[in-house]
PDB file of C-alpha atoms in Angstrom:
ATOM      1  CA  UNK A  32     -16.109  11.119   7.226  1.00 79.00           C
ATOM      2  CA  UNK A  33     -15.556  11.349   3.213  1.00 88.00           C
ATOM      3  CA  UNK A  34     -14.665  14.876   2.277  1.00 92.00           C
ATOM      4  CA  UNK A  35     -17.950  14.435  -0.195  1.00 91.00           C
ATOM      5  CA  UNK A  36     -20.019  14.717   2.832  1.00 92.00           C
ATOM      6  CA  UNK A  37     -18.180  18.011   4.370  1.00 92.00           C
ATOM      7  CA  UNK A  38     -21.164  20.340   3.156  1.00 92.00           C
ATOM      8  CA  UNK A  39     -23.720  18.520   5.311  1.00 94.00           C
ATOM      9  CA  UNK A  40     -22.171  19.402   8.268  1.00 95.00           C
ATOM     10  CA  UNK A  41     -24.534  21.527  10.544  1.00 96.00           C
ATOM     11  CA  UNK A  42     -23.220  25.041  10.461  1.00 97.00           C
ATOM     12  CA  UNK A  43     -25.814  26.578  12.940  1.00 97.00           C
ATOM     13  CA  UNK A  44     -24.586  23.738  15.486  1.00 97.00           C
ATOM     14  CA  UNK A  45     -20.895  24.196  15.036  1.00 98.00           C
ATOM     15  CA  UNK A  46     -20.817  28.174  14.678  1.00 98.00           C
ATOM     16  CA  UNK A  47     -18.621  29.233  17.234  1.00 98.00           C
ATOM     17  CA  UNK A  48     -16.645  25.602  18.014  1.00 98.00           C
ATOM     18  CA  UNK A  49     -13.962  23.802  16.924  1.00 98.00           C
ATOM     19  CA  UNK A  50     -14.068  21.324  14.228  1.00 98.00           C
ATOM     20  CA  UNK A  51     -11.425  18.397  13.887  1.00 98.00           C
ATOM     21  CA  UNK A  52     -11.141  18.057  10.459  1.00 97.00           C
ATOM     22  CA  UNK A  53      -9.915  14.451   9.550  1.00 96.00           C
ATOM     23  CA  UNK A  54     -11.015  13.596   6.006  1.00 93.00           C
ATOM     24  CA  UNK A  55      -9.203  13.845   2.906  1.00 94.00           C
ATOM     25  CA  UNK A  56     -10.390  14.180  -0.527  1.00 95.00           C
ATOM     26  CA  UNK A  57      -9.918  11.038  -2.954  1.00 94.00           C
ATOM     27  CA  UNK A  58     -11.191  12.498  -6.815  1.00 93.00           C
ATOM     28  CA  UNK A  59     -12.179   9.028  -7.135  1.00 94.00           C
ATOM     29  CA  UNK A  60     -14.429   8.697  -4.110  1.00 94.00           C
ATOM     30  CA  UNK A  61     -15.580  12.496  -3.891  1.00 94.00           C
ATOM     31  CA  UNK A  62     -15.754  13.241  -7.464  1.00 93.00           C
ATOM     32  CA  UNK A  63     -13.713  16.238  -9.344  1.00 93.00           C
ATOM     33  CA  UNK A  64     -14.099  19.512  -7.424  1.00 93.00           C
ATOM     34  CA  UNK A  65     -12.744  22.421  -9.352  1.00 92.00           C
ATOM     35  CA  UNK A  66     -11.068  24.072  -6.365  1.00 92.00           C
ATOM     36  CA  UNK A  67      -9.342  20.996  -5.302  1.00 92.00           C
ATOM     37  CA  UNK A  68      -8.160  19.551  -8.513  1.00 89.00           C
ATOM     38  CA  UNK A  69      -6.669  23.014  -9.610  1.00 90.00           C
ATOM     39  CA  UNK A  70      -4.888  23.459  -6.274  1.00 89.00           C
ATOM     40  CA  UNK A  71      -6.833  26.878  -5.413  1.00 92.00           C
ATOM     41  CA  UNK A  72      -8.061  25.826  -2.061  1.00 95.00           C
ATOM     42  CA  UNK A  73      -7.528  22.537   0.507  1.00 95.00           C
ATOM     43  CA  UNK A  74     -10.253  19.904   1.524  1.00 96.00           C
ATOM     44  CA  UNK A  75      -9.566  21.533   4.286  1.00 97.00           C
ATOM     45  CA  UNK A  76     -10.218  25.368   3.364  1.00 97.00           C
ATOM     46  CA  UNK A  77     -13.591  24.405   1.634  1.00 96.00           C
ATOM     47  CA  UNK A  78     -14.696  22.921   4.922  1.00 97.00           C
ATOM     48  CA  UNK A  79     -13.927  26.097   6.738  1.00 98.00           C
ATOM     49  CA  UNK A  80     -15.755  28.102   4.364  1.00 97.00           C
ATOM     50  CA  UNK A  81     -18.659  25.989   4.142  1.00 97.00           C
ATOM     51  CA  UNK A  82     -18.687  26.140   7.818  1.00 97.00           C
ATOM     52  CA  UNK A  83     -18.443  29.879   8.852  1.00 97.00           C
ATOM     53  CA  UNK A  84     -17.498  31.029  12.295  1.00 98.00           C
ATOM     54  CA  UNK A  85     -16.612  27.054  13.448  1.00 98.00           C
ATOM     55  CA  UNK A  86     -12.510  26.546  13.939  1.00 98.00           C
ATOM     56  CA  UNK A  87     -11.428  24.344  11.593  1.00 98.00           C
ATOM     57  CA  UNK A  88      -8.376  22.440  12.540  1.00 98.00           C
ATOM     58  CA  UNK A  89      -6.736  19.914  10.463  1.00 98.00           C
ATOM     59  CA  UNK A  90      -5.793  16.662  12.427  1.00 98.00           C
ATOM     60  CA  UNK A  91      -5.888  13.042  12.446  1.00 97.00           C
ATOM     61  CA  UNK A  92      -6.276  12.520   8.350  1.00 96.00           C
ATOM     62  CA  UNK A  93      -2.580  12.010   7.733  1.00 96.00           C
ATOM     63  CA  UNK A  94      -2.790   8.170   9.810  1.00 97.00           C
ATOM     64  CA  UNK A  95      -3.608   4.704   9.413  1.00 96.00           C
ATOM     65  CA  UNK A  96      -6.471   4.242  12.039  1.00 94.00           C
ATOM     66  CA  UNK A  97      -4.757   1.150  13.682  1.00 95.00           C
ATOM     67  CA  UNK A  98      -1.751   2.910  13.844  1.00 97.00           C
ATOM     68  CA  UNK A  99      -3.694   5.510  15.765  1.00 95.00           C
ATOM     69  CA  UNK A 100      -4.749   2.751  18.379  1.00 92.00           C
ATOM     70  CA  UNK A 101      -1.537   1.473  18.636  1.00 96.00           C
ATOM     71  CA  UNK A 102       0.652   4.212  19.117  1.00 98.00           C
ATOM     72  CA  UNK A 103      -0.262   6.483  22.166  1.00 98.00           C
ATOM     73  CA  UNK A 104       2.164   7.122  24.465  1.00 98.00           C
ATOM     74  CA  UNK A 105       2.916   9.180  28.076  1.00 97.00           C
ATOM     75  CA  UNK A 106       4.119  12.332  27.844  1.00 95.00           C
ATOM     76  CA  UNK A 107       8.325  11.482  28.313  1.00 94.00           C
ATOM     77  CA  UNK A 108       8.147   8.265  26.943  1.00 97.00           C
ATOM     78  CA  UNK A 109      10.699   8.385  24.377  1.00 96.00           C
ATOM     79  CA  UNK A 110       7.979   6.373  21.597  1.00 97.00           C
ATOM     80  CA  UNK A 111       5.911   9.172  21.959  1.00 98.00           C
ATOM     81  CA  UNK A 112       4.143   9.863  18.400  1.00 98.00           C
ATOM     82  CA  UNK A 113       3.551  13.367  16.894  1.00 98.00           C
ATOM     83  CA  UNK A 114       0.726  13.900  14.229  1.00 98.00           C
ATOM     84  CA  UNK A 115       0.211  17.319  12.523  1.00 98.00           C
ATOM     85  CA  UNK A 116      -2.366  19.700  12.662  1.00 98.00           C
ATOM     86  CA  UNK A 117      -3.090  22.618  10.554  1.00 98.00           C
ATOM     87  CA  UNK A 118      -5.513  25.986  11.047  1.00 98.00           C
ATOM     88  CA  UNK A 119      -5.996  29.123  10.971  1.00 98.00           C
ATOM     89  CA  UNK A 120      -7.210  29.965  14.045  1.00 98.00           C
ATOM     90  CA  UNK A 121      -4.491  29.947  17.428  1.00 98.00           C
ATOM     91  CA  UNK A 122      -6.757  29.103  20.061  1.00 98.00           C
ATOM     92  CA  UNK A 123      -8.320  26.260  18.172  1.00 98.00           C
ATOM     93  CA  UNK A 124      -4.980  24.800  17.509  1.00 98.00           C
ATOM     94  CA  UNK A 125      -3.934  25.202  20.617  1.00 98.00           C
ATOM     95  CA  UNK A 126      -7.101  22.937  21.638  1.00 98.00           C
ATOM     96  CA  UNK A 127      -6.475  20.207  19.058  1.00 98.00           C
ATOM     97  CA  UNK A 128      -3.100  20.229  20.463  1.00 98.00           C
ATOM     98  CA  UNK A 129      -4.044  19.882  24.226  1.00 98.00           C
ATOM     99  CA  UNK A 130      -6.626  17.612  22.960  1.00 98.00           C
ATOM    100  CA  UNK A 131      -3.390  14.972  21.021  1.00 98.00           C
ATOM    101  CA  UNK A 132      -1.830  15.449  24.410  1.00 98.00           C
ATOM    102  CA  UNK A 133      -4.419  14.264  26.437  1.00 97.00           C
ATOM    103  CA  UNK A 134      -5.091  10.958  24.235  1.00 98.00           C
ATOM    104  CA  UNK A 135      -1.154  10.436  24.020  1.00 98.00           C
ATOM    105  CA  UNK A 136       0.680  12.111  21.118  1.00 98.00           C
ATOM    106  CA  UNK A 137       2.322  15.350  20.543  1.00 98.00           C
ATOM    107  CA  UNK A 138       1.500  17.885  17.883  1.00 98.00           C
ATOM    108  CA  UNK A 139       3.371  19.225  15.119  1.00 98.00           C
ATOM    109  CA  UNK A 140       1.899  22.618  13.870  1.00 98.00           C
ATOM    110  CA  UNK A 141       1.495  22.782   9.722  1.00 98.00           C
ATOM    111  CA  UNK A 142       0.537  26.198   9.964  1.00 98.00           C
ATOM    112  CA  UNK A 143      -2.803  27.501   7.900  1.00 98.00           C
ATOM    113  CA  UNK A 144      -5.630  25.510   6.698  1.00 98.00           C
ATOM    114  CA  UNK A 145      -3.789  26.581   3.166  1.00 97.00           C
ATOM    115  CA  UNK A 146      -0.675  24.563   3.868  1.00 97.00           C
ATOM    116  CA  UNK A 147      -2.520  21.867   4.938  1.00 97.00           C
ATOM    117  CA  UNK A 148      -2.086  20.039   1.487  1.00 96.00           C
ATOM    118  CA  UNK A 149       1.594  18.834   3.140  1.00 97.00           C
ATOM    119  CA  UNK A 150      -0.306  16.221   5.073  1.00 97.00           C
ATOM    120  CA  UNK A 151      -2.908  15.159   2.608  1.00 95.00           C
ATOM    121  CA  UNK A 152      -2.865  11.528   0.263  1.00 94.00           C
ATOM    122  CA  UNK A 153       0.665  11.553  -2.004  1.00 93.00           C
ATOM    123  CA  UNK A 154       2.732  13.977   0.484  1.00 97.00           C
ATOM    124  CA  UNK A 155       5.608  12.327   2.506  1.00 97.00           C
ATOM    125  CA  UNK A 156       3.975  13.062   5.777  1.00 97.00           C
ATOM    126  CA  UNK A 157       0.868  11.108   4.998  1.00 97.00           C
ATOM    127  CA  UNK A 158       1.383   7.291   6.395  1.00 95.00           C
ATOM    128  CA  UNK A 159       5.066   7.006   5.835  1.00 95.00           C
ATOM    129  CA  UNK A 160       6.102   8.369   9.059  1.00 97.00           C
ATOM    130  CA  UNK A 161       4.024   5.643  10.668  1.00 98.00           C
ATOM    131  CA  UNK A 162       4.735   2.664   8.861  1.00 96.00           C
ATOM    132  CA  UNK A 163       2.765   0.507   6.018  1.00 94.00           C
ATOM    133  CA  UNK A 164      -1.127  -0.396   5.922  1.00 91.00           C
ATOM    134  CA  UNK A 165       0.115  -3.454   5.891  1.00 95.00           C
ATOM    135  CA  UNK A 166       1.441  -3.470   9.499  1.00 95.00           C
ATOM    136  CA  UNK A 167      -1.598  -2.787  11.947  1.00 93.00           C
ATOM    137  CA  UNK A 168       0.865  -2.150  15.128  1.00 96.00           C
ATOM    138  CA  UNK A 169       2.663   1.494  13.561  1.00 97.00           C
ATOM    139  CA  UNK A 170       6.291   2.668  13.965  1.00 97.00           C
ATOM    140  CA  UNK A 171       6.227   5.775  16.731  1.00 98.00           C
ATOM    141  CA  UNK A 172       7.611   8.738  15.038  1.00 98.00           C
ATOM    142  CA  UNK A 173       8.694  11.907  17.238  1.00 98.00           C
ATOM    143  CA  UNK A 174       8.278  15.412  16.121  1.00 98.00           C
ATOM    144  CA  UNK A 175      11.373  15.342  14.226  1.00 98.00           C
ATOM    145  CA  UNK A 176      10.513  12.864  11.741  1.00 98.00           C
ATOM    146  CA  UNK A 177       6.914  14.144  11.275  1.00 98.00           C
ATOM    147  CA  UNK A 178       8.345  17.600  10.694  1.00 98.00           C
ATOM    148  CA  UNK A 179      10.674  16.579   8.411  1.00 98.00           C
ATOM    149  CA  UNK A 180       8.364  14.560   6.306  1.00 98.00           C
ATOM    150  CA  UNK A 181       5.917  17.527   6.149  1.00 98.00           C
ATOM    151  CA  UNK A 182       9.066  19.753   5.139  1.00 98.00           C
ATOM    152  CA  UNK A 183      10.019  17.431   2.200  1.00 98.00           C
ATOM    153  CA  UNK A 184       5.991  17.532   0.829  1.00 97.00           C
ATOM    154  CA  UNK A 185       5.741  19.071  -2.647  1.00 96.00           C
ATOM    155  CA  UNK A 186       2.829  21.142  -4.003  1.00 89.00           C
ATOM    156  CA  UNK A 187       1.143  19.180  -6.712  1.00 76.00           C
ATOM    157  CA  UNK A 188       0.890  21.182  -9.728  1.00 73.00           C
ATOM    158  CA  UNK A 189      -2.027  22.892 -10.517  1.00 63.00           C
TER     159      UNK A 189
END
């Protein structure tokens, strides 16, 4: 979903649940919004508040989608992938989590919804730690090298 299409989502239906939150915002796609540009809230953070009580969680934006097909693994299996999520509620991450273990990946925690810019378009976490566009197949990358790329991300200045 394009982030410019965040503030249809259905509050009334989602109050209460958790939302995976996988979009990113692209100025040139979504247009210039204020909070964004200026670095005063995340994609991410607008959702939530445009959403209410529902559990925003931060996940699957930060990967190629054929990557994403390609690189599941079984828990022990030494390819395993990790991809990051980010929220600010416990018990919802703690669902998206069990959820990326179910479907084959690990999880590596961001934190907040406000430090969720680490993972979004420019940052070191987003794509890199996967391989190129180019390649539809992926390069697994464990915990460690997701978590260090999300370490070495650099707040845009505002």
């Amino acid at each position: 979903m394009p982030f410019h299409a965040h503030a249809k989502l259905p509050v009334a239906e989602l109050a209460g649940k958790v939302v995976l939150d996988t979009d990113n915002y692209y100025p040139e796609r979504d247009g210039q919004v204020a909070e964004l540009v200026e670095g005063k809230l995340t994609s991410a953070e607008l959702e939530q508040q445009h959403l209410g009580t529902a559990k925003v969680v931060k996940v699957f934006n930060n990967i190629f989608f054929k990557h994403l097909g390609n690189l599941a693994r079984p828990q022990g299996d030494p390819d395993r992938t990790a991809l990051t999520i980010a929220g600010d509620d416990g018990e919802a991450k703690k669902a998206a989590a069990a959820f990326l273990t179910a479907i084959g990946y690990d999880a590596v925690d961001v934190g907040p919804l406000s430090e969720s810019w680490r993972v979004e378009p420019g940052q070191p976490a987003y794509g890199p730690p996967y391989g190129t566009f180019e390649d539809p197949i992926g390069t697994p990358a464990g915990a460690g090298k997701v978590r260090a790329a999300v370490d070495a991300a650099t707040k845009p200045a505002s």
